[in-house]
Coordinates of C-alpha atoms (C1' of nucleotides) in Angstrom, one line a residue:
Chain A
X202 CA 8.3 -70.2 32.9
X203 CA 4.6 -71.3 33.1
X204 CA 3.5 -74.8 31.0
X205 CA 0.5 -76.6 31.2
X206 CA 1.5 -78.6 28.7
X207 CA 4.4 -81.1 27.9
X208 CA 6.8 -79.5 24.9
X209 CA 4.8 -77.5 22.7
X210 CA 7.6 -77.4 20.2
X211 CA 8.4 -81.2 20.2
X212 CA 4.0 -81.8 19.8
X213 CA 4.5 -78.7 16.6
X214 CA 7.4 -81.1 15.0
X215 CA 5.6 -84.4 15.2
X216 CA 2.6 -82.8 13.9
X217 CA 3.8 -81.5 11.1
X218 CA 6.1 -84.7 10.2
X219 CA 2.9 -86.9 10.8
X220 CA 0.5 -84.5 8.5
X221 CA 3.2 -84.0 6.2
X222 CA 3.5 -87.9 5.9
X223 CA 0.3 -88.6 5.9
X224 CA -1.3 -86.0 2.9
X225 CA 1.7 -84.5 2.0
X226 CA 3.5 -80.7 2.5
X227 CA 1.3 -78.5 0.6
X228 CA -2.3 -80.1 1.6
X229 CA -1.2 -79.3 4.8
X230 CA -1.8 -75.8 6.5
X231 CA 0.1 -74.1 9.6
X232 CA -3.9 -74.1 11.0
X233 CA -3.7 -77.9 10.9
X234 CA -0.5 -78.6 12.0
X235 CA -1.3 -76.2 15.2
X236 CA -4.6 -77.7 15.7
X237 CA -3.1 -81.3 15.7
X238 CA -0.8 -80.4 18.3
X239 CA -3.6 -78.4 20.2
X240 CA -2.1 -75.0 19.9
X241 CA -3.0 -71.9 17.3
X242 CA -1.8 -70.6 14.0
X243 CA -0.2 -67.5 15.7
X244 CA 1.8 -70.2 18.0
X245 CA 3.7 -72.0 15.8
X246 CA 4.8 -68.5 14.0
X247 CA 6.6 -68.2 17.3
X248 CA 8.2 -70.8 17.4
X249 CA 9.1 -71.4 13.4
X250 CA 9.9 -68.3 11.2
X251 CA 7.8 -70.1 8.6
X252 CA 6.1 -73.5 7.7
X253 CA 9.5 -74.9 5.9
X254 CA 11.8 -74.3 8.9
X255 CA 9.7 -77.2 10.9
X256 CA 11.3 -79.4 9.3
X257 CA 14.9 -78.1 9.7
X258 CA 14.8 -76.4 13.0
X259 CA 16.6 -78.8 15.7
X260 CA 18.8 -79.6 13.0
X261 CA 21.8 -77.9 13.8
X262 CA 23.1 -80.6 15.5
X263 CA 24.9 -81.3 12.5
X264 CA 27.0 -78.3 12.0
X265 CA 28.3 -78.7 15.7
X266 CA 29.2 -82.1 15.5
X267 CA 31.3 -81.1 12.3
X268 CA 32.9 -78.1 13.7
X269 CA 33.7 -80.1 16.7
X270 CA 35.1 -82.6 14.8
X271 CA 37.3 -80.3 12.9
X272 CA 39.2 -79.1 16.1
X273 CA 40.0 -82.2 17.0
X274 CA 42.2 -82.6 13.4
X275 CA 46.0 -82.7 14.1
X276 CA 46.6 -78.6 12.7
X277 CA 49.2 -79.8 10.2
X278 CA 46.8 -81.7 8.0
X279 CA 45.7 -80.4 4.7
X280 CA 42.2 -79.0 4.8
X281 CA 40.0 -81.6 2.6
X282 CA 41.5 -84.3 5.1
X283 CA 39.7 -81.9 8.2
X284 CA 36.9 -81.8 5.9
X285 CA 36.9 -85.6 5.2
X286 CA 36.9 -86.3 9.2
X287 CA 34.4 -84.1 10.1
X288 CA 32.0 -85.3 7.3
X289 CA 33.1 -89.3 8.7
X290 CA 32.1 -88.1 12.2
X291 CA 29.0 -86.9 11.5
X292 CA 28.0 -90.6 10.0
X293 CA 27.8 -91.9 13.6
X294 CA 25.8 -88.8 14.7
X295 CA 23.2 -89.8 12.1
X296 CA 23.3 -93.6 12.2
X297 CA 21.3 -93.1 15.7
X298 CA 18.3 -91.3 13.6
X299 CA 18.3 -93.2 10.3
X300 CA 14.9 -93.9 10.4
X301 CA 13.9 -90.3 11.3
X302 CA 16.4 -89.0 9.0
X303 CA 15.1 -90.9 5.9
X304 CA 11.4 -90.2 6.7
X305 CA 12.3 -86.4 6.7
X306 CA 14.2 -86.6 3.6
X307 CA 11.3 -88.2 1.9
X308 CA 9.1 -85.7 2.8
X309 CA 11.6 -83.0 1.7
X310 CA 12.1 -84.5 -1.4
X311 CA 8.5 -84.5 -2.7
X312 CA 8.3 -80.4 -2.4
X313 CA 10.4 -77.7 -4.1
X314 CA 10.5 -75.2 -1.5
X315 CA 11.4 -78.0 0.7
X316 CA 14.7 -79.0 -1.3
X317 CA 15.0 -75.4 -1.4
X318 CA 15.7 -74.8 2.0
X319 CA 18.0 -77.4 2.4
X320 CA 20.0 -76.7 -0.2
X321 CA 20.2 -73.2 2.2
X322 CA 20.7 -75.1 4.9
X323 CA 23.8 -77.2 3.1
X324 CA 25.1 -74.0 2.3
X325 CA 24.7 -72.3 5.7
X326 CA 27.2 -75.1 7.3
X327 CA 29.3 -75.1 4.1
X328 CA 30.0 -71.4 5.7
X329 CA 30.1 -72.8 9.0
X330 CA 32.8 -75.3 8.0
X331 CA 35.0 -72.7 5.9
X332 CA 35.2 -70.4 8.7
X333 CA 36.2 -73.2 11.0
X334 CA 38.6 -74.0 8.5
X335 CA 40.2 -70.4 8.2
X336 CA 40.4 -70.4 12.1
X337 CA 42.4 -73.8 12.2
X338 CA 45.1 -71.7 9.8
X339 CA 43.7 -71.9 6.3
X340 CA 43.3 -68.8 3.6
X341 CA 39.7 -68.1 2.6
X342 CA 39.5 -69.7 -0.7
X343 CA 41.2 -72.7 0.3
X344 CA 38.6 -72.7 3.1
X345 CA 35.8 -72.1 0.9
X346 CA 36.8 -74.8 -1.8
X347 CA 37.8 -77.2 1.2
X348 CA 34.7 -76.7 2.3
X349 CA 32.1 -76.9 -0.3
X350 CA 34.0 -79.9 -1.8
X351 CA 33.3 -81.7 1.4
X352 CA 29.9 -80.8 1.4
X353 CA 29.2 -82.1 -2.1
X354 CA 30.4 -85.3 -1.0
X355 CA 28.3 -85.4 2.2
X356 CA 25.3 -84.2 -0.2
X357 CA 25.7 -87.4 -2.6
X358 CA 26.8 -89.4 0.4
X359 CA 23.6 -89.1 2.3
X360 CA 21.5 -89.6 -0.7
X361 CA 23.1 -92.9 -1.6
X362 CA 23.4 -94.0 2.1
X363 CA 19.3 -93.3 2.3
X364 CA 18.6 -95.5 -1.2
X365 CA 21.1 -98.2 0.0
X366 CA 19.4 -100.5 2.0
X367 CA 21.9 -101.2 4.9
X368 CA 25.0 -102.5 2.6
X369 CA 27.1 -99.8 3.6
X370 CA 27.4 -97.4 6.7
X371 CA 27.5 -93.9 5.4
X372 CA 31.0 -93.4 6.5
X373 CA 32.3 -96.3 4.0
X374 CA 30.0 -94.4 1.3
X375 CA 31.4 -91.0 1.9
X376 CA 35.0 -92.5 2.2
X377 CA 35.0 -93.9 -1.2
X378 CA 33.6 -90.8 -2.7
X379 CA 36.3 -89.2 -1.0
X380 CA 38.7 -91.4 -3.1
X381 CA 37.0 -91.0 -6.1
X382 CA 37.2 -86.9 -5.8
X383 CA 40.5 -87.0 -5.9
X384 CA 41.1 -89.3 -8.6
X385 CA 38.6 -87.2 -10.6
X386 CA 40.7 -83.7 -10.1
X387 CA 44.2 -85.8 -10.7
X388 CA 45.3 -83.6 -13.6
Chain B
X75 CA -1.1 -63.1 -31.4
X76 CA -2.1 -59.2 -30.1
X77 CA -0.5 -56.5 -28.6
X78 CA -0.7 -53.2 -27.6
X79 CA 2.5 -51.9 -25.9
X80 CA 5.7 -53.3 -26.4
X81 CA 7.1 -56.6 -24.0
X82 CA 5.2 -56.7 -20.8
X83 CA 7.6 -59.5 -19.8
X84 CA 10.4 -57.2 -20.4
X85 CA 9.0 -54.1 -18.7
X86 CA 7.8 -56.1 -15.6
X87 CA 11.5 -57.4 -15.5
X88 CA 13.0 -54.1 -16.0
X89 CA 10.3 -52.6 -13.3
X90 CA 11.1 -55.5 -10.4
X91 CA 14.7 -54.9 -10.8
X92 CA 14.5 -51.0 -10.5
X93 CA 12.4 -51.0 -7.5
X94 CA 14.2 -53.8 -5.7
X95 CA 17.4 -51.8 -6.2
X96 CA 15.3 -48.7 -5.2
X97 CA 13.6 -49.6 -1.9
X98 CA 14.5 -53.1 -1.2
X99 CA 13.2 -56.8 -2.4
X100 CA 10.8 -57.1 0.6
X101 CA 9.7 -53.7 0.4
X102 CA 8.5 -53.8 -3.0
X103 CA 5.1 -55.5 -3.5
X104 CA 3.9 -57.1 -6.4
X105 CA 1.8 -55.1 -7.0
X106 CA 3.9 -52.3 -7.0
X107 CA 6.1 -53.8 -9.9
X108 CA 3.2 -54.6 -12.4
X109 CA 1.8 -51.0 -11.4
X110 CA 5.1 -49.6 -12.6
X111 CA 5.2 -51.9 -15.8
X112 CA 1.5 -50.8 -16.5
X113 CA -0.1 -53.9 -15.6
X114 CA -2.1 -55.7 -12.8
X115 CA -0.6 -58.3 -10.2
X116 CA -2.7 -61.2 -11.9
X117 CA -0.4 -60.8 -14.9
X118 CA 2.3 -60.4 -13.5
X119 CA 1.2 -64.0 -12.1
X120 CA 1.1 -65.0 -15.8
X121 CA 4.3 -64.3 -16.9
X122 CA 6.2 -65.4 -13.5
X123 CA 4.8 -68.4 -11.1
X124 CA 6.3 -66.4 -8.2
X125 CA 8.0 -63.1 -7.0
X126 CA 11.3 -64.0 -6.8
X127 CA 11.7 -65.4 -10.5
X128 CA 11.2 -62.5 -11.8
X129 CA 15.3 -62.4 -11.2
X130 CA 16.1 -65.7 -12.4
X131 CA 13.8 -66.1 -15.2
X132 CA 15.3 -65.5 -18.2
X133 CA 18.9 -66.7 -17.3
X134 CA 18.6 -70.2 -18.6
X135 CA 21.3 -69.4 -21.1
X136 CA 23.8 -70.4 -18.7
X137 CA 22.4 -73.8 -19.2
X138 CA 22.1 -73.8 -22.6
X139 CA 25.8 -72.2 -22.9
X140 CA 27.5 -74.8 -20.7
X141 CA 25.8 -77.9 -21.7
X142 CA 26.8 -76.5 -25.7
X143 CA 30.3 -75.9 -24.3
X144 CA 30.4 -79.8 -22.7
X145 CA 29.5 -81.3 -26.3
X146 CA 32.6 -79.6 -27.8
X147 CA 35.2 -81.1 -25.7
X148 CA 37.0 -84.2 -27.1
X149 CA 34.8 -87.4 -25.7
X150 CA 37.8 -89.0 -24.5
X151 CA 38.8 -86.3 -21.9
X152 CA 37.9 -86.9 -18.7
X153 CA 34.7 -85.7 -16.9
X154 CA 35.9 -82.6 -14.9
X155 CA 38.1 -81.4 -17.5
X156 CA 35.2 -81.1 -19.5
X157 CA 32.9 -79.5 -17.0
X158 CA 35.8 -76.7 -16.5
X159 CA 35.5 -76.1 -20.4
X160 CA 32.1 -75.6 -19.6
X161 CA 32.6 -73.0 -17.0
X162 CA 35.5 -71.2 -19.1
X163 CA 33.0 -70.9 -22.0
X164 CA 30.5 -69.1 -19.6
X165 CA 33.1 -66.8 -19.2
X166 CA 33.0 -65.0 -22.1
X167 CA 28.9 -65.3 -22.1
X168 CA 29.3 -62.7 -18.7
X169 CA 31.3 -60.5 -20.2
X170 CA 28.7 -58.7 -22.1
X171 CA 26.4 -58.9 -19.1
X172 CA 28.9 -57.7 -16.5
X173 CA 26.9 -54.7 -15.2
X174 CA 23.9 -56.3 -14.8
X175 CA 25.3 -59.2 -13.7
X176 CA 26.7 -57.4 -10.7
X177 CA 23.5 -55.3 -10.6
X178 CA 21.1 -58.3 -10.4
X179 CA 24.0 -60.2 -8.3
X180 CA 23.4 -56.9 -5.6
X181 CA 20.2 -57.1 -5.3
X182 CA 20.2 -61.3 -4.5
X183 CA 22.6 -61.1 -1.8
X184 CA 19.9 -58.6 0.0
X185 CA 17.6 -61.2 0.6
X186 CA 17.5 -64.3 2.1
X187 CA 14.7 -65.8 0.1
X188 CA 16.4 -64.7 -3.5
X189 CA 20.1 -66.3 -2.4
X190 CA 17.7 -69.4 -1.5
X191 CA 16.5 -69.4 -5.0
X192 CA 20.0 -68.6 -6.7
X193 CA 20.9 -72.1 -5.2
X194 CA 18.1 -73.8 -5.9
X195 CA 18.9 -72.4 -10.1
X196 CA 22.4 -73.6 -9.4
X197 CA 21.5 -77.2 -8.2
X198 CA 19.4 -77.5 -11.4
X199 CA 22.5 -76.1 -13.3
X200 CA 24.4 -78.6 -11.8
X201 CA 21.6 -81.5 -12.6
X202 CA 21.7 -80.6 -16.2
X203 CA 25.3 -80.6 -16.1
X204 CA 25.7 -84.1 -14.9
X205 CA 23.3 -85.3 -17.6
X206 CA 25.5 -84.1 -19.8
X207 CA 27.9 -86.3 -18.4
X208 CA 26.5 -88.9 -18.4
X209 CA 25.5 -88.9 -22.2
X210 CA 29.0 -88.5 -22.7
X211 CA 30.0 -91.5 -20.8
X212 CA 30.5 -90.6 -17.6
X213 CA 28.8 -93.1 -14.8
X214 CA 26.0 -91.3 -12.5
X215 CA 28.2 -90.9 -9.5
X216 CA 31.3 -89.3 -11.4
X217 CA 28.3 -87.2 -13.4
X218 CA 27.5 -85.6 -10.4
X219 CA 30.8 -85.1 -8.5
X220 CA 32.4 -83.6 -11.4
X221 CA 29.1 -81.7 -12.3
X222 CA 28.7 -80.1 -8.6
X223 CA 32.5 -79.5 -8.3
X224 CA 32.6 -77.6 -11.5
X225 CA 29.6 -75.3 -10.0
X226 CA 31.3 -74.9 -6.9
X227 CA 34.2 -73.6 -8.6
X228 CA 31.7 -71.4 -10.8
X229 CA 29.6 -69.8 -7.9
X230 CA 33.2 -68.8 -6.0
X231 CA 35.1 -67.2 -9.3
X232 CA 31.7 -65.1 -10.0
X233 CA 31.6 -63.6 -6.7
X234 CA 35.4 -63.5 -7.0
X235 CA 35.0 -62.0 -10.6
X236 CA 32.5 -59.3 -9.3
X237 CA 34.2 -58.6 -6.4
X238 CA 37.3 -57.3 -8.2
X239 CA 37.2 -54.4 -10.0
X240 CA 38.7 -55.5 -13.7
X241 CA 41.6 -57.2 -12.6
X242 CA 41.2 -60.7 -13.9
X243 CA 38.8 -62.0 -16.5
X244 CA 36.3 -64.3 -14.9
X245 CA 38.0 -67.1 -17.0
X246 CA 41.2 -66.6 -15.9
X247 CA 39.9 -66.7 -12.2
X248 CA 37.9 -69.9 -12.6
X249 CA 41.1 -71.5 -14.4
X250 CA 43.2 -70.7 -11.1
X251 CA 41.0 -72.1 -8.6
X252 CA 40.3 -75.2 -10.8
X253 CA 44.0 -75.2 -10.2
X254 CA 43.8 -74.7 -6.6
X255 CA 40.6 -77.6 -6.4
X256 CA 43.5 -80.0 -7.8
X257 CA 46.3 -79.2 -5.4
X258 CA 43.3 -79.7 -2.7
X259 CA 42.3 -82.7 -3.5
X260 CA 45.9 -84.5 -3.9
X261 CA 46.6 -87.1 -1.2
Chain C
dC216 C1' -2.8 -63.4 48.3
dT217 C1' -0.6 -60.7 44.9
dC218 C1' 2.0 -59.3 41.5
dA219 C1' 5.2 -60.2 37.7
dT220 C1' 6.3 -63.2 34.3
dG221 C1' 6.0 -66.3 29.9
dA222 C1' 3.2 -68.7 27.0
dT223 C1' -0.9 -68.7 24.6
dG224 C1' -5.5 -66.9 21.9
dT225 C1' -8.1 -63.2 19.3
dC226 C1' -8.6 -60.0 16.1
dA227 C1' -6.7 -57.3 12.2
dT228 C1' -4.3 -56.5 8.5
dA229 C1' -0.8 -57.1 4.1
dC230 C1' 0.7 -59.9 1.0
dT231 C1' 1.8 -64.0 -2.1
dG232 C1' -0.5 -66.7 -5.7
dT233 C1' -4.8 -68.9 -8.1
dG234 C1' -9.2 -70.0 -10.2
dA235 C1' -13.0 -68.2 -12.8
dC236 C1' -14.6 -65.5 -15.9
dA237 C1' -15.1 -60.9 -18.0
dA238 C1' -13.8 -58.0 -21.4
dC239 C1' -10.7 -56.1 -25.4
dA240 C1' -7.5 -55.8 -29.1
dC241 C1' -6.2 -57.7 -32.6
dT242 C1' -6.3 -61.4 -36.8
dT243 C1' -8.2 -64.1 -40.2
dG244 C1' -11.6 -66.1 -43.5
dG245 C1' -15.9 -65.1 -45.5
Chain D
dC192 C1' -16.2 -54.7 -44.2
dC193 C1' -18.1 -57.4 -40.7
dA194 C1' -18.0 -61.6 -37.5
dA195 C1' -15.7 -65.4 -35.6
dG196 C1' -11.8 -66.9 -33.1
dT197 C1' -7.8 -65.9 -30.6
dG198 C1' -5.1 -64.4 -27.0
dT199 C1' -3.9 -61.2 -23.6
dT200 C1' -5.2 -58.4 -19.7
dG201 C1' -8.3 -57.0 -16.2
dT202 C1' -11.6 -58.1 -12.4
dC203 C1' -13.3 -60.6 -8.3
dA204 C1' -13.2 -63.7 -5.0
dC205 C1' -10.6 -66.3 -1.9
dA206 C1' -7.2 -69.9 0.6
dG207 C1' -3.2 -69.3 3.0
dT208 C1' 1.3 -67.0 4.9
dA209 C1' 3.1 -64.6 8.1
dT210 C1' 3.5 -60.2 11.3
dG211 C1' 1.5 -56.9 15.1
dA212 C1' -1.3 -54.8 18.6
dC213 C1' -3.3 -56.3 23.1
dA214 C1' -5.6 -59.7 25.7
dT215 C1' -6.1 -63.6 28.9
dC216 C1' -5.0 -67.0 31.9
dA217 C1' -1.5 -70.6 34.3
dT218 C1' 2.1 -70.6 37.4
dG219 C1' 6.3 -69.1 40.6
dA220 C1' 8.1 -65.9 43.5
dG221 C1' 7.4 -62.9 47.4

DNA sequence: CTCATGATGTCATACTGTGACAACACTTGG
DNA sequence: CCAAGTGTTGTCACAGTATGACATCATGAG
């Protein structure tokens, strides 16, 4: 495969994140991004199906990390426990990219379209978790309930983790929320 | 306020739903919708901020129904119980519009953009519920957990209710799922 | 060197969404 | 009954997203 300059995809991602933080998502056109990356709009759309995806594609590591973690949980343990293990596992995955995650998150929060896409991605993640749970032996409804509940905890934990300085690790926050969740649903 | 023909807004909604079911969301342009309603594209965008919203605007009855129901719950009862009451309340609200809801839902499920917007609406609803819970005295995190958990049940219940023929009422389905949820999180 | 391949550019085009302004029906006050 | 005022719609122009068709060109294989 021919290549003159390194990593067009990476350059597009970086250019986009830069411009979005500099002047905002809506104030940045695809042409702007492409130009800063030394490419054209047409090429941008060869790498990303739409403008939003430049911030989301590549974050599929999450899905892999979580489903991998799920596989390692004792298959006798209940569904939600398995999901919580998967959430904890992602904690260490994110510790590395903390600053990037925060930057990216701040851009997303400034724009409705981007928040919309974020919800979609989380929903897709929930679907993948549910599938993994079904393969583990859960019935479909239990699987969906457990997966979506786990993702509620994940999402809130993530926000708290970003908001707090360095007080607690993602894992600790998530752990506390899982506890609170179990208290909440106690009849 | 001047008006020659009745209810431009309603005509646009009806035209959109018709065309979307006939030839699909993507195969329908805003100009098509407007034309069938006897209007122009420019007018469409005066009633709806974007093409998707024509299927969602007006469904805010849900939010009102749920927060109203919340207010009627004994303020001593726990957060999730209040939320479940709100979900049950919506059940009767939807019994009336069942066929419409099913039609609308089927259109939404055929298209990624529309599913995306649906998630956003549910997220907004969850936010409103959480706020209502906070006003009731819950702390913010508990409120968010309860609201989002309740909406997980709501969403899954809705899908099951649509999928089943007439077997069970929405309320019965939701009730069973709330029970299953409490079993799920029992440590 | 030549050819096949893959990445990129160019050009054309449909559609979404918005601003500015004109046109028009209807209402109200005189 | 007319005139001014108000709200709704149409017309026009335009920026931006997204996609198809085709040309171009660097590179690596033979």
